């Protein structure tokens, strides 16, 4: 019994340590806040806000419940073992082993130790050098991420899209909502390079580039406070669907963060207020990402993003000709099946990146 009691207490200590690392108490506090907020009848006067809070509440409950069960079960077993009832030894030994296995599976969450890893993600794709081939490459990456999101059970919403003249897309911005969406996708941030026979240029071998930007979606202003004096807000006419002068309103919003010169522009069928809220969400997301990259806690210390350096930050190479290979240049993880990767089978690359960055600053 003494040995089993020691094992149970050691397991309890490991679980409590893990709870501290994921900020369990803070998450529980946020859950209590959400439970109170959703009781307010006035909440439903803003349906979008209400739905967002309900999603956060549901996601937080799903995240917390497995940890609560582990904590409760191991505490119960430790107390029973202290009674030194030998008749319980076999049953408790099996239960401790079961808890240990569940804990090992749950420990994957410890990989997501960044400040915003549990947030939804804002993912943007920008076609780079390579003309039509690059715009087609951007659309291939779009399909890859949408397919990956589908496999994860995440929701994908298009915020902005600019189509290519002949094929593909010039740029697109997506909101990806799901468990640890930012934590899993943050390693995709950077330049992606494609080598293939061009379908647009007489079967010549072409190299194309596209930049992927991934930021945490920060919709709550209290998570990252921005001084309004540092913002330049412009409202202009946006074009709607259906041709000239159809559904055009002064609803488009462009916000410039003066200290860093980051510009966010949103124009779609939403109202001016909704466009401004989305623009502010994306601006907060970009500033949080920039602060993380520069390892700063104070926004006042931020330097503007170096776009040229970011563009040169090639993270992964996809070769379809003369051989087939996908290689991540940071982790050295390689696949010889690019078709599978481009069909959304990104988990091995994402896992390799998470393991590669464990213990590094987030």
Coordinates of C-alpha atoms in Angstrom, one line a residue:
X1 CA 0.0 0.0 0.0
X2 CA 2.9 2.4 0.8
X3 CA 4.3 2.1 -2.7
X4 CA 0.8 2.7 -4.3
X5 CA 0.2 5.6 -2.0
X6 CA 3.6 7.1 -3.1
X7 CA 2.6 6.6 -6.8
X8 CA -0.8 8.2 -6.3
X9 CA 0.7 11.3 -4.5
X10 CA 3.4 11.6 -7.3
X11 CA 0.6 11.5 -9.9
X12 CA -1.4 14.0 -8.0
X13 CA 1.6 16.4 -7.9
X14 CA 2.1 16.0 -11.7
X15 CA -1.5 16.8 -12.3
X16 CA -1.4 19.9 -10.1
X17 CA 1.8 21.0 -11.8
X18 CA 0.1 20.7 -15.2
X19 CA -3.0 22.7 -13.9
X20 CA -0.6 25.5 -12.9
X21 CA 1.1 25.5 -16.3
X22 CA -2.2 25.8 -18.2
X23 CA -3.5 28.5 -15.9
X24 CA -6.4 26.3 -14.6
X25 CA -7.5 28.7 -11.8
X26 CA -7.6 31.7 -14.2
X27 CA -9.6 29.6 -16.8
X28 CA -12.1 28.6 -14.0
X29 CA -12.5 32.3 -13.1
X30 CA -13.2 33.2 -16.7
X31 CA -15.8 30.4 -16.9
X32 CA -17.6 31.8 -13.8
X33 CA -17.6 35.2 -15.5
X34 CA -19.1 33.8 -18.7
X35 CA -21.8 31.9 -16.7
X36 CA -22.9 35.2 -15.2
X37 CA -22.7 37.1 -18.5
X38 CA -24.9 34.7 -20.4
X39 CA -27.6 35.0 -17.8
X40 CA -28.1 38.6 -18.6
X41 CA -31.3 39.0 -20.8
X42 CA -29.9 42.2 -22.3
X43 CA -27.1 40.1 -23.9
X44 CA -29.4 39.0 -26.6
X45 CA -29.9 42.5 -27.9
X46 CA -26.5 41.9 -29.7
X47 CA -26.9 38.4 -31.2
X48 CA -23.3 38.2 -32.6
X49 CA -21.9 39.1 -29.1
X50 CA -24.2 36.6 -27.5
X51 CA -23.2 33.8 -29.8
X52 CA -19.5 34.5 -29.4
X53 CA -19.8 34.4 -25.6
X54 CA -21.8 31.1 -25.8
X55 CA -19.1 29.6 -28.0
X56 CA -16.4 30.7 -25.6
X57 CA -18.4 29.3 -22.6
X58 CA -18.9 25.9 -24.4
X59 CA -15.2 25.7 -25.5
X60 CA -14.0 26.5 -22.0
X61 CA -16.2 23.9 -20.4
X62 CA -15.0 21.2 -22.8
X63 CA -11.4 22.2 -22.0
X64 CA -11.8 22.3 -18.2
X65 CA -13.9 19.2 -17.6
X66 CA -11.3 16.5 -18.4
X67 CA -8.8 18.3 -16.0
X68 CA -11.5 18.6 -13.3
X69 CA -12.2 14.8 -13.5
X70 CA -8.5 14.0 -13.3
X71 CA -8.0 16.3 -10.3
X72 CA -11.1 14.9 -8.5
X73 CA -10.3 11.2 -9.2
X74 CA -6.7 11.4 -8.0
X75 CA -7.7 13.3 -4.9
X76 CA -10.3 10.7 -4.1
X77 CA -7.8 7.8 -4.6
X78 CA -5.2 9.5 -2.4
X79 CA -7.7 9.9 0.4
X80 CA -8.8 6.3 0.1
X81 CA -5.2 5.1 0.2
X82 CA -4.6 7.0 3.4
X83 CA -7.2 4.7 5.1
X84 CA -4.8 1.7 4.5
X85 CA -7.7 -0.5 3.6
X86 CA -5.9 -3.5 2.0
X87 CA -9.2 -4.7 0.4
X88 CA -9.1 -1.6 -1.9
X89 CA -5.6 -2.0 -3.1
X90 CA -6.3 -3.9 -6.4
X91 CA -9.2 -1.6 -7.4
X92 CA -7.2 1.5 -6.5
X93 CA -4.2 0.2 -8.4
X94 CA -6.3 -0.2 -11.5
X95 CA -7.8 3.3 -11.1
X96 CA -4.4 5.0 -10.6
X97 CA -3.2 3.3 -13.8
X98 CA -6.3 4.5 -15.7
X99 CA -5.8 8.1 -14.4
X100 CA -2.2 7.9 -15.4
X101 CA -3.1 6.9 -19.0
X102 CA -5.8 9.7 -19.2
X103 CA -3.3 12.2 -17.9
X104 CA -0.7 11.2 -20.5
X105 CA -3.3 11.8 -23.3
X106 CA -4.4 15.1 -21.7
X107 CA -0.7 16.3 -21.4
X108 CA -0.7 17.2 -25.1
X109 CA -2.4 20.4 -24.1
X110 CA 0.8 21.4 -22.3
X111 CA 2.3 22.0 -25.7
X112 CA 0.0 25.0 -26.0
X113 CA 1.7 27.2 -23.4
X114 CA 1.6 30.5 -25.3
X115 CA -0.5 33.4 -24.1
X116 CA -3.0 33.1 -26.9
X117 CA -2.7 29.4 -27.9
X118 CA -6.3 28.7 -26.8
X119 CA -7.7 31.5 -29.0
X120 CA -9.3 31.3 -32.4
X121 CA -7.0 32.4 -35.3
X122 CA -7.0 35.0 -38.0
X123 CA -5.2 33.5 -41.0
X124 CA -4.3 35.6 -44.1
X125 CA -2.7 34.3 -47.3
X126 CA -1.0 36.7 -49.7
X127 CA 0.3 35.7 -53.2
X128 CA 3.9 36.7 -53.6
X129 CA 6.4 36.7 -56.5
X130 CA 5.3 34.5 -59.4
X131 CA 2.3 36.2 -61.0
X132 CA -0.6 33.9 -61.9
X133 CA 1.3 30.9 -60.6
X134 CA 1.7 32.6 -57.2
X135 CA -2.0 33.5 -57.1
X136 CA -2.9 29.9 -57.9
X137 CA -0.4 28.7 -55.2
X138 CA -2.2 31.0 -52.7
X139 CA -5.5 29.3 -53.6
X140 CA -3.9 25.9 -53.1
X141 CA -2.8 26.9 -49.6
X142 CA -6.3 28.2 -48.9
X143 CA -7.7 24.8 -49.8
X144 CA -5.1 23.1 -47.6
X145 CA -6.0 25.1 -44.6
X146 CA -9.7 24.8 -45.1
X147 CA -9.4 21.0 -45.4
X148 CA -7.2 20.9 -42.3
X149 CA -9.8 23.0 -40.4
X150 CA -12.6 20.6 -41.6
X151 CA -10.6 17.6 -40.2
X152 CA -10.2 19.4 -36.9
X153 CA -13.9 20.2 -36.7
X154 CA -13.3 24.0 -36.8
X155 CA -15.5 26.7 -38.4
X156 CA -14.0 28.9 -41.2
X157 CA -15.4 32.3 -42.1
X158 CA -14.0 34.5 -44.9
X159 CA -13.4 38.1 -43.7
X160 CA -11.9 39.6 -46.9
X161 CA -10.9 38.2 -50.3
X162 CA -9.3 39.6 -53.4
X163 CA -9.4 37.3 -56.5
X164 CA -6.7 36.9 -59.1
X165 CA -7.3 38.2 -62.6
X166 CA -6.7 34.9 -64.4
X167 CA -6.8 32.3 -61.6
X168 CA -6.4 31.9 -57.8
X169 CA -6.4 34.6 -55.3
X170 CA -4.3 37.7 -54.6
X171 CA -5.1 37.6 -50.9
X172 CA -7.6 36.3 -48.4
X173 CA -8.3 36.7 -44.7
X174 CA -10.1 33.9 -42.7
X175 CA -11.4 33.6 -39.2
X176 CA -10.8 30.0 -37.9
X177 CA -12.7 29.1 -34.8
X178 CA -12.0 26.0 -32.8
X179 CA -10.1 24.4 -30.0
X180 CA -6.5 25.7 -29.9
X181 CA -6.8 27.0 -33.4
X182 CA -4.1 29.6 -33.0
X183 CA -1.9 27.3 -31.0
X184 CA -1.9 24.7 -33.8
X185 CA -1.7 27.1 -36.7
X186 CA 0.8 29.6 -35.4
X187 CA 3.7 27.6 -36.8
X188 CA 2.3 28.2 -40.3
X189 CA 3.2 31.9 -40.1
X190 CA 5.8 32.7 -42.8
X191 CA 6.6 32.2 -46.5
X192 CA 5.7 29.0 -48.3
X193 CA 7.5 28.1 -51.5
X194 CA 6.2 26.0 -54.3
X195 CA 8.2 24.4 -57.2
X196 CA 6.3 22.7 -60.0
X197 CA 5.6 22.6 -63.7
X198 CA 3.5 25.6 -64.4
X199 CA -0.1 25.0 -65.7
X200 CA -0.1 28.6 -67.0
X201 CA 3.3 29.0 -68.7
X202 CA 3.8 26.2 -71.3
X203 CA 4.7 23.6 -68.8
X204 CA 7.8 25.5 -67.7
X205 CA 9.2 24.9 -64.2
X206 CA 8.1 27.7 -61.9
X207 CA 8.9 28.8 -58.3
X208 CA 6.1 30.6 -56.6
X209 CA 5.8 32.2 -53.2
X210 CA 2.9 33.0 -50.8
X211 CA 3.0 34.5 -47.4
X212 CA 0.8 33.2 -44.6
X213 CA 0.1 35.3 -41.6
X214 CA -1.4 33.8 -38.5
X215 CA -2.5 35.9 -35.5
X216 CA -4.6 35.1 -32.5
X217 CA -8.1 36.5 -32.7
X218 CA -8.4 39.0 -29.8
X219 CA -12.0 40.2 -29.8
X220 CA -12.1 41.3 -26.2
X221 CA -10.7 44.9 -25.9
X222 CA -9.6 44.2 -22.2
X223 CA -7.2 41.5 -23.4
X224 CA -5.0 44.0 -25.3
X225 CA -5.7 47.7 -24.6
X226 CA -4.9 50.1 -27.5
X227 CA -4.6 53.9 -26.9
X228 CA -7.2 55.5 -29.1
X229 CA -4.9 58.5 -29.6
X230 CA -2.5 56.2 -31.5
X231 CA -5.2 55.3 -34.1
X232 CA -6.1 57.0 -37.4
X233 CA -9.6 55.9 -38.5
X234 CA -10.8 56.5 -42.0
X235 CA -14.3 55.7 -43.4
X236 CA -14.7 55.4 -47.1
X237 CA -17.1 54.1 -49.7
X238 CA -17.1 50.3 -50.2
X239 CA -18.4 48.6 -53.3
X240 CA -21.0 45.9 -52.8
X241 CA -22.2 43.0 -55.0
X242 CA -24.1 43.6 -58.3
X243 CA -22.1 46.2 -60.2
X244 CA -21.6 50.0 -60.1
X245 CA -23.6 52.0 -57.5
X246 CA -25.3 48.8 -56.3
X247 CA -25.1 48.3 -52.5
X248 CA -22.4 50.9 -52.1
X249 CA -22.2 52.7 -48.7
X250 CA -19.7 54.7 -46.6
X251 CA -19.2 51.6 -44.5
X252 CA -15.6 50.6 -45.3
X253 CA -13.2 51.3 -42.4
X254 CA -9.4 51.6 -42.5
X255 CA -7.5 51.8 -39.2
X256 CA -3.9 52.8 -39.0
X257 CA -1.9 52.2 -35.8
X258 CA 0.5 55.1 -36.0
X259 CA 3.4 53.9 -33.8
X260 CA 3.9 50.7 -35.9
X261 CA 2.2 51.9 -39.2
X262 CA 0.1 48.7 -39.2
X263 CA -3.0 49.2 -41.4
X264 CA -6.2 47.2 -41.3
X265 CA -8.9 47.8 -43.8
X266 CA -12.3 46.0 -43.8
X267 CA -15.0 46.5 -46.5
X268 CA -17.9 44.1 -47.0
X269 CA -21.6 44.0 -46.6
X270 CA -21.4 44.7 -42.9
X271 CA -22.4 48.0 -41.3
X272 CA -19.7 50.6 -40.5
X273 CA -19.8 49.6 -36.8
X274 CA -19.3 45.9 -37.6
X275 CA -16.5 46.7 -40.0
X276 CA -14.8 48.8 -37.3
X277 CA -15.2 46.1 -34.7
X278 CA -13.7 43.5 -37.1
X279 CA -10.8 45.9 -38.0
X280 CA -10.1 46.5 -34.3
X281 CA -10.1 42.7 -33.7
X282 CA -7.6 42.2 -36.5
X283 CA -5.5 45.1 -35.3
X284 CA -5.3 43.8 -31.8
X285 CA -4.4 40.4 -33.2
X286 CA -1.6 41.8 -35.3
X287 CA -0.2 43.8 -32.4
X288 CA -0.3 40.7 -30.1
X289 CA 1.5 38.7 -32.7
X290 CA 4.1 41.5 -33.2
X291 CA 4.6 41.8 -29.4
X292 CA 5.1 38.0 -29.1
X293 CA 7.7 38.1 -32.0
X294 CA 9.6 40.9 -30.3
X295 CA 9.1 39.4 -26.8
X296 CA 7.5 42.5 -25.4
X297 CA 4.7 43.0 -22.9
X298 CA 4.4 46.8 -23.3
X299 CA 2.8 47.9 -26.6
X300 CA 4.6 51.2 -26.3
X301 CA 7.9 49.5 -27.0
X302 CA 6.7 47.9 -30.3
X303 CA 8.7 48.5 -33.4
X304 CA 6.9 48.3 -36.8
X305 CA 7.0 45.0 -38.6
X306 CA 9.8 44.5 -41.0
X307 CA 7.8 43.4 -44.0
X308 CA 10.9 42.6 -46.1
X309 CA 12.4 40.4 -43.4
X310 CA 9.0 38.6 -42.9
X311 CA 8.7 38.0 -46.6
X312 CA 12.1 36.4 -46.6
X313 CA 11.2 34.2 -43.7
X314 CA 10.7 31.0 -45.8
X315 CA 9.5 28.2 -43.5
X316 CA 8.5 25.4 -45.8
X317 CA 9.2 24.2 -49.4
X318 CA 6.7 22.2 -51.5
X319 CA 8.3 20.5 -54.5
X320 CA 6.0 18.8 -57.0
X321 CA 8.7 18.6 -59.9
X322 CA 11.2 17.1 -60.6
X323 CA 10.6 15.1 -57.4
X324 CA 8.0 15.1 -54.7
X325 CA 8.8 16.5 -51.3
X326 CA 7.5 18.9 -48.6
X327 CA 10.2 20.0 -46.2
X328 CA 9.9 22.3 -43.2
X329 CA 13.1 24.3 -43.0
X330 CA 12.9 24.9 -39.2
X331 CA 12.2 21.4 -37.9
X332 CA 13.7 19.5 -40.9
X333 CA 10.5 17.4 -40.9
X334 CA 10.0 16.0 -44.4
X335 CA 7.2 14.3 -46.3
X336 CA 7.4 12.6 -49.7
X337 CA 3.6 12.9 -50.3
X338 CA 2.9 16.5 -51.1
X339 CA -0.6 15.6 -52.4
X340 CA -1.6 14.4 -49.0
X341 CA -0.2 17.5 -47.3
X342 CA -2.0 19.8 -49.7
X343 CA -5.2 17.9 -49.0
X344 CA -5.0 19.1 -45.4
X345 CA -3.0 16.4 -43.7
X346 CA -0.9 18.9 -41.7
X347 CA -0.9 17.3 -38.3
X348 CA 2.7 15.8 -38.6
X349 CA 4.1 19.2 -39.6
X350 CA 2.2 21.0 -36.8
X351 CA 3.2 18.4 -34.2
X352 CA 6.9 18.6 -35.3
X353 CA 6.8 22.4 -34.9
X354 CA 5.2 22.3 -31.5
X355 CA 7.8 19.8 -30.2
X356 CA 10.6 21.8 -31.8
X357 CA 9.5 25.0 -30.0
X358 CA 8.7 23.4 -26.6
X359 CA 10.4 25.5 -23.9
X360 CA 11.2 28.4 -26.3
X361 CA 9.7 31.9 -25.6
X362 CA 6.1 32.3 -26.9

